[in-house]
Tab-separated table of C-alpha atoms in Angstrom:
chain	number	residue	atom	x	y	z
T	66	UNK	CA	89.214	61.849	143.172
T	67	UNK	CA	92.560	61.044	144.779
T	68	UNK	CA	93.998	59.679	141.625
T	69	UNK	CA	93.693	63.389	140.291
T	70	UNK	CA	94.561	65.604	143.487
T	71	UNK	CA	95.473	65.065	147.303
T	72	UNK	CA	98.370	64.539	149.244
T	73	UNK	CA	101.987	63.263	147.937
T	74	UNK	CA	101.603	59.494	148.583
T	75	UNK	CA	97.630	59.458	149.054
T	76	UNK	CA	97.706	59.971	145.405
T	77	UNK	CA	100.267	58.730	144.270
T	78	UNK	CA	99.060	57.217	140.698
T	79	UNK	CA	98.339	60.812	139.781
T	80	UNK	CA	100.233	62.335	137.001
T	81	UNK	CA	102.051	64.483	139.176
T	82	UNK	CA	102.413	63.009	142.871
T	83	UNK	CA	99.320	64.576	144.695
T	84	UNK	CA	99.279	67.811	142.326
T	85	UNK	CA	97.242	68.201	139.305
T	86	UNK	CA	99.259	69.225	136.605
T	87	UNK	CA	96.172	71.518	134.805
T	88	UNK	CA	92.589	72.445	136.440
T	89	UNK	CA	90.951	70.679	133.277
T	90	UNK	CA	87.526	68.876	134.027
T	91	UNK	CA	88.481	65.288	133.427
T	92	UNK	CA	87.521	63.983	130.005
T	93	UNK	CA	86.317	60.739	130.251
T	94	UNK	CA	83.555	62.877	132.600
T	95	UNK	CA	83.024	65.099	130.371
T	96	UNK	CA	81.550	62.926	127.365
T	97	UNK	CA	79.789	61.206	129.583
T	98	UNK	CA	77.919	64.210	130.736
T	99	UNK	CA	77.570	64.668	127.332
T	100	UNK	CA	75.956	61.634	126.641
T	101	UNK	CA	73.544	62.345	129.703
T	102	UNK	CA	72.429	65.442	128.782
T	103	UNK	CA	71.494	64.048	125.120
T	104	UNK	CA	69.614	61.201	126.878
T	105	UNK	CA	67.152	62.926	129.542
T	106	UNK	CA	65.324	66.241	128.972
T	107	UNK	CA	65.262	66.881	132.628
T	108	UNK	CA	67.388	69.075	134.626
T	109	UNK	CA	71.184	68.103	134.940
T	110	UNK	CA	73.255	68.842	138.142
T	111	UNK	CA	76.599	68.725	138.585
T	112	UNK	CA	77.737	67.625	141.878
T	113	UNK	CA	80.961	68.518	142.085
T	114	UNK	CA	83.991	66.999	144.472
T	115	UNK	CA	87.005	68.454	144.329
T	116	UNK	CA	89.622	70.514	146.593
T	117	UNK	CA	91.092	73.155	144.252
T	118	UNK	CA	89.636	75.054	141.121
T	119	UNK	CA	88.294	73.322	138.339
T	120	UNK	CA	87.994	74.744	134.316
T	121	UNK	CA	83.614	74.336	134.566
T	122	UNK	CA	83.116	76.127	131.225
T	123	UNK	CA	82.484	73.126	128.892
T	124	UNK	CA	80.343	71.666	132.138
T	125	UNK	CA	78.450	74.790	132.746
T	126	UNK	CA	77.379	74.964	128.948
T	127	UNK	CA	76.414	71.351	129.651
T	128	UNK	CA	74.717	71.480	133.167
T	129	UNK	CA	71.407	73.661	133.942
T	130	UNK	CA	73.243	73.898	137.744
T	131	UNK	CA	76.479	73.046	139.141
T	132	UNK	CA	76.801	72.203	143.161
T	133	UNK	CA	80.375	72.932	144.516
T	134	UNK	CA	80.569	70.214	147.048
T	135	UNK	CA	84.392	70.137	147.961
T	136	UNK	CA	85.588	67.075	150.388
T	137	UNK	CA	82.428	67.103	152.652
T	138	UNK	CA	82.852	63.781	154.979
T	139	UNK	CA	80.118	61.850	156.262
T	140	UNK	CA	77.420	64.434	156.061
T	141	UNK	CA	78.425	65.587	152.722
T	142	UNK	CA	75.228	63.299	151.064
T	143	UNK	CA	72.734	64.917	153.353
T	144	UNK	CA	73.981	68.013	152.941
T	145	UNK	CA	73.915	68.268	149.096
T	146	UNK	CA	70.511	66.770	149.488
T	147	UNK	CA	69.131	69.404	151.764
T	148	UNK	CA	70.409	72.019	148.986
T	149	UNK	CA	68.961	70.015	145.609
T	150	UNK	CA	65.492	69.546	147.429
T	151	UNK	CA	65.782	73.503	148.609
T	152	UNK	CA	65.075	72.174	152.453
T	153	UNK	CA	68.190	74.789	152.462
T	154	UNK	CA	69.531	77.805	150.645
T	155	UNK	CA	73.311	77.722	149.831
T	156	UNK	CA	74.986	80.370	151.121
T	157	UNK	CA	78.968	79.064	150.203
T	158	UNK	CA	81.182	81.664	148.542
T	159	UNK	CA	84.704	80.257	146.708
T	160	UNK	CA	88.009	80.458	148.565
T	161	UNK	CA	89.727	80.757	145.741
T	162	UNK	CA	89.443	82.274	141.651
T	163	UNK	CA	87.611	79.865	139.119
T	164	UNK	CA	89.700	80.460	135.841
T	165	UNK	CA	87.968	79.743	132.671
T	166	UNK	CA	91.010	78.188	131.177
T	167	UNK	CA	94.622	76.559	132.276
T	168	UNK	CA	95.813	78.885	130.100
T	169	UNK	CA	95.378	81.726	132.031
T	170	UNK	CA	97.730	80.502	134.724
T	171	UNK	CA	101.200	81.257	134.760
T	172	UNK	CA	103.945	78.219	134.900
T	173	UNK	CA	103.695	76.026	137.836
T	174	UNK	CA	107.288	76.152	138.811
T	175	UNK	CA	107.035	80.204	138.890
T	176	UNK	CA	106.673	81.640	142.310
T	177	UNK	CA	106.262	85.160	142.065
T	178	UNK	CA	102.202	86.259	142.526
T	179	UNK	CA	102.157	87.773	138.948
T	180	UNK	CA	98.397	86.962	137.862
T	181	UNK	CA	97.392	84.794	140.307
T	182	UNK	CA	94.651	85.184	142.094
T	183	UNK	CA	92.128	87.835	142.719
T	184	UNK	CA	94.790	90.252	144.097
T	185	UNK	CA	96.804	90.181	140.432
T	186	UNK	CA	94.525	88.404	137.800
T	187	UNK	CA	93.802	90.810	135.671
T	188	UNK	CA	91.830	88.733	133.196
T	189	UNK	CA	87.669	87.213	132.689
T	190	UNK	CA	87.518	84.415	135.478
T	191	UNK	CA	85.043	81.502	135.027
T	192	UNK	CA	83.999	82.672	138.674
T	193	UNK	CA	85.033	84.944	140.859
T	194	UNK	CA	87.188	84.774	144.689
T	195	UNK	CA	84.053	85.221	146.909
T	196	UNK	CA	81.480	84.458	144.337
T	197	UNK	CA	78.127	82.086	145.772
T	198	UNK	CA	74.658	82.149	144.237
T	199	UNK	CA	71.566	81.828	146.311
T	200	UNK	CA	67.903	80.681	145.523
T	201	UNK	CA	67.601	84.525	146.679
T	202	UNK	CA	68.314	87.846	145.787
T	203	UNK	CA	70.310	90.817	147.770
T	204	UNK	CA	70.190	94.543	147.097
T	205	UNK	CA	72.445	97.114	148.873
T	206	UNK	CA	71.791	100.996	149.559
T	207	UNK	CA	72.350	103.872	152.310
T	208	UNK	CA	75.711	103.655	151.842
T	209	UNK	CA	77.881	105.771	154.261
T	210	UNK	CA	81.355	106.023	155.247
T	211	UNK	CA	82.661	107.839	158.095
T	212	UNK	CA	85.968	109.267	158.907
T	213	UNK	CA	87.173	107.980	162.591
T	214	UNK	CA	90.332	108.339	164.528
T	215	UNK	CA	92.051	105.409	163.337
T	216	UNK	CA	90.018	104.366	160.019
T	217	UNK	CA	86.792	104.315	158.161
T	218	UNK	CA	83.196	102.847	159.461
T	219	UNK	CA	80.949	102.210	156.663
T	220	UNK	CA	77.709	101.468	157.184
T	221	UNK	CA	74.891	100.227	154.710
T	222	UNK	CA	71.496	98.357	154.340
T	223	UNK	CA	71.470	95.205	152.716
T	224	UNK	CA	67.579	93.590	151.496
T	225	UNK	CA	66.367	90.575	150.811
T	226	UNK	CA	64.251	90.576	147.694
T	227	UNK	CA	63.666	87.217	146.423
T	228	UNK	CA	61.062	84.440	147.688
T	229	UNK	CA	63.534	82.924	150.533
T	230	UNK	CA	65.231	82.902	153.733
T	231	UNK	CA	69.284	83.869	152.908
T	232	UNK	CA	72.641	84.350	153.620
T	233	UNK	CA	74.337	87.387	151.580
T	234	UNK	CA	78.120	87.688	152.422
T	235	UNK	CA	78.699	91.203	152.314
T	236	UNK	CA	82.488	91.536	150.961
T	237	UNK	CA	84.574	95.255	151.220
T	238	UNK	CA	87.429	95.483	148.923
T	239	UNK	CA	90.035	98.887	148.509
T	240	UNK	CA	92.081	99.957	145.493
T	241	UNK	CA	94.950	102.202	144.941
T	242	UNK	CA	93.605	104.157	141.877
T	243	UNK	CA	97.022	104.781	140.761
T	244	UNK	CA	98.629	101.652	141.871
T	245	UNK	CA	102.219	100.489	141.396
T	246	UNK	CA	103.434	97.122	139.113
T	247	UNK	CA	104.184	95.231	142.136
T	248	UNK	CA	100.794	96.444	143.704
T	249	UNK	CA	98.013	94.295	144.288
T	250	UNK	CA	94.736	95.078	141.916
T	251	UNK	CA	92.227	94.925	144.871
T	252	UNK	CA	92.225	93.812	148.199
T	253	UNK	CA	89.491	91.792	150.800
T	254	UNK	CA	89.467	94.347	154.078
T	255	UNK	CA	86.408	92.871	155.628
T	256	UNK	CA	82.980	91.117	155.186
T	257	UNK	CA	80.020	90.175	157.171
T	258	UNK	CA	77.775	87.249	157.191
T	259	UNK	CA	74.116	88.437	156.942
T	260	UNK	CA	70.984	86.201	157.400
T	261	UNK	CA	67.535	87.688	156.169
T	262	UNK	CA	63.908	86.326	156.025
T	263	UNK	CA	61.991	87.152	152.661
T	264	UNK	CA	62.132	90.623	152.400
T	265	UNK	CA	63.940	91.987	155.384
T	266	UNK	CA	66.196	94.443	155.598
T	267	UNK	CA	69.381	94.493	158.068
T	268	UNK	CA	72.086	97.195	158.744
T	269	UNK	CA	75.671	96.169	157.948
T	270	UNK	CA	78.810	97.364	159.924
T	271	UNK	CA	82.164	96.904	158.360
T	272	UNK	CA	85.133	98.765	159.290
T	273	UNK	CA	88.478	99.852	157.348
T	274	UNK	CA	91.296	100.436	159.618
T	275	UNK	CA	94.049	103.472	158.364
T	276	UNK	CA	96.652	100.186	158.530
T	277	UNK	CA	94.772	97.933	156.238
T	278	UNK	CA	95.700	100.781	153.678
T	279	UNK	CA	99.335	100.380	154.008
T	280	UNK	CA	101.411	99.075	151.889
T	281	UNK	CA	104.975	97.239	152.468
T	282	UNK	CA	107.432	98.401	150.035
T	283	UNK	CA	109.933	96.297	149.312
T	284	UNK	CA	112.212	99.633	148.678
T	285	UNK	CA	112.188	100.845	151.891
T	286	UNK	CA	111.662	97.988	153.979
T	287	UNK	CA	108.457	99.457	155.900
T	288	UNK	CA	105.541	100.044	155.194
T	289	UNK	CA	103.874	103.295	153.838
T	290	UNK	CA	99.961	104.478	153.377
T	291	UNK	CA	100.415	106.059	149.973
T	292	UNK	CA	98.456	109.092	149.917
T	293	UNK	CA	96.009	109.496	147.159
T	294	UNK	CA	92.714	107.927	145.475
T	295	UNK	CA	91.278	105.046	146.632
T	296	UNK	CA	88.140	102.859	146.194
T	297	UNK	CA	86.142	101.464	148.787
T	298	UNK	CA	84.108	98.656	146.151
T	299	UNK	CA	81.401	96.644	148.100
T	300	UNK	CA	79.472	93.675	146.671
T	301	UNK	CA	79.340	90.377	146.862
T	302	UNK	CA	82.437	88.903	145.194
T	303	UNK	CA	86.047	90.427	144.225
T	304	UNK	CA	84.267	91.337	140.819
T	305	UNK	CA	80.676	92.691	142.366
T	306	UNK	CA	80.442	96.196	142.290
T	307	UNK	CA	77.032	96.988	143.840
T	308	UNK	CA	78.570	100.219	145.679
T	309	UNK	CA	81.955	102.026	145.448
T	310	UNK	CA	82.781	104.955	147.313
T	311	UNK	CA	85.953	107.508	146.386
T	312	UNK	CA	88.279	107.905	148.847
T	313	UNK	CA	91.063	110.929	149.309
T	314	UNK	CA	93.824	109.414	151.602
T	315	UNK	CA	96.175	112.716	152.451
């Protein structure tokens, strides 16, 4: 609620003047899902409103599901209806890394980009920048990657092969194999939005341009494409690895 997150003055009885000092799930909250669990032996969701990351491990090993429902305004109820009573499939992937504990963030007053987020985490998340389940299931293959003027097209065929209509976000990430300190671990390059009926199968386009390889070194003030190995990694999250292709930059 407000009184844990939001903007400086909105939230102003918070501990910290709109910002939450940790991403702990709040504790009063916690026992009580405790208590609700031991009480009912039917399925417990987790409906959860927030705007930033949350520590969901103790709630996970609590809840048989947990709904990521954000700040969703006036059609928020409806909408988390539709997805309980499956009159939709959820198709929402996070904005941001899950961490499984505060701990794994660096100080709050540091401002350098040393393990945070996907790009320099190098640690187990909770869940994952781009992560989403479905009621569905996605498998990719036919990968292929071709060498243009200007970049890289790679083209491959995602399925549907659960019992429902979907949405798969199909999510293109590149690695320097030999990257510097200062380098980022992986990078998002591109991703596509693919709806499939039960069962169908759908070509995906995604595209690599030789820029989005570049990299700005502070050094020299510019920025260079580093020759050397690379990985194209395709899935769908930073951490999903369905396909990854080699790639020889020269």
């Amino acid at each position: 609620s407000p009184l844990l997150e939001g903007e400086n003055g909105d939230a102003y009885l918070s501990q910290a003047g709109g910002d939450k000092k940790d991403i702990s799930f709040p504790y009063a909250q916690l026992k009580y899902l405790q208590k609700l669990k031991e009480k009912t032996k039917k399925p417990l969701v987790v409906v959860l409103m927030a705007g930033s990351a949350v520590e969901l491990s103790q709630v996970e090993s609590i809840a048989d599901a947990v709904l990521l429902a954000w700040y969703p305004g006036e059609q928020g109820g409806n909408a988390v209806a539709d997805i309980l009573f499956g009159k939709t499939n959820p198709a929402g992937r996070l904005p941001v890394s899950f961490y499984k504990s505060n701990d794994d963030l660096p100080a709050f007053e540091d401002y350098s980009m040393n393990g945070r987020t996907y790009r320099y985490f190098n640690g187990q998340v909770q869940h994952p920048f781009g992560f989403g389940l479905s009621y569905t299931s996605f498998s990719y293959s036919g990968l292929k990657v071709i060498t243009e003027k200007n970049g890289f097209s790679i083209q491959l065929d995602v399925q549907n092969t659960g019992k429902y209509a979907g949405d798969e976000v199909v999510q293109l990430y590149i690695r320097r194999v030999s990257a510097g300190d200062n380098e980022p671990l992986k990078q998002l390059k591109d991703f596509k939005r693919v709806s499939l009926a039960k069962g169908e199968t759908k070509k995906v386009n995604l595209h690599l341009n030789r820029q989005d390889i570049a990299w700005y070194d502070e050094s020299v003030k510019k920025w260079i494409v580093y020759p050397g190995a690379y990985e194209l990694v395709i899935g769908g999250s930073s951490e999903d690895k369905k396909m990854v292709y080699h790639l020889t930059i020269k």
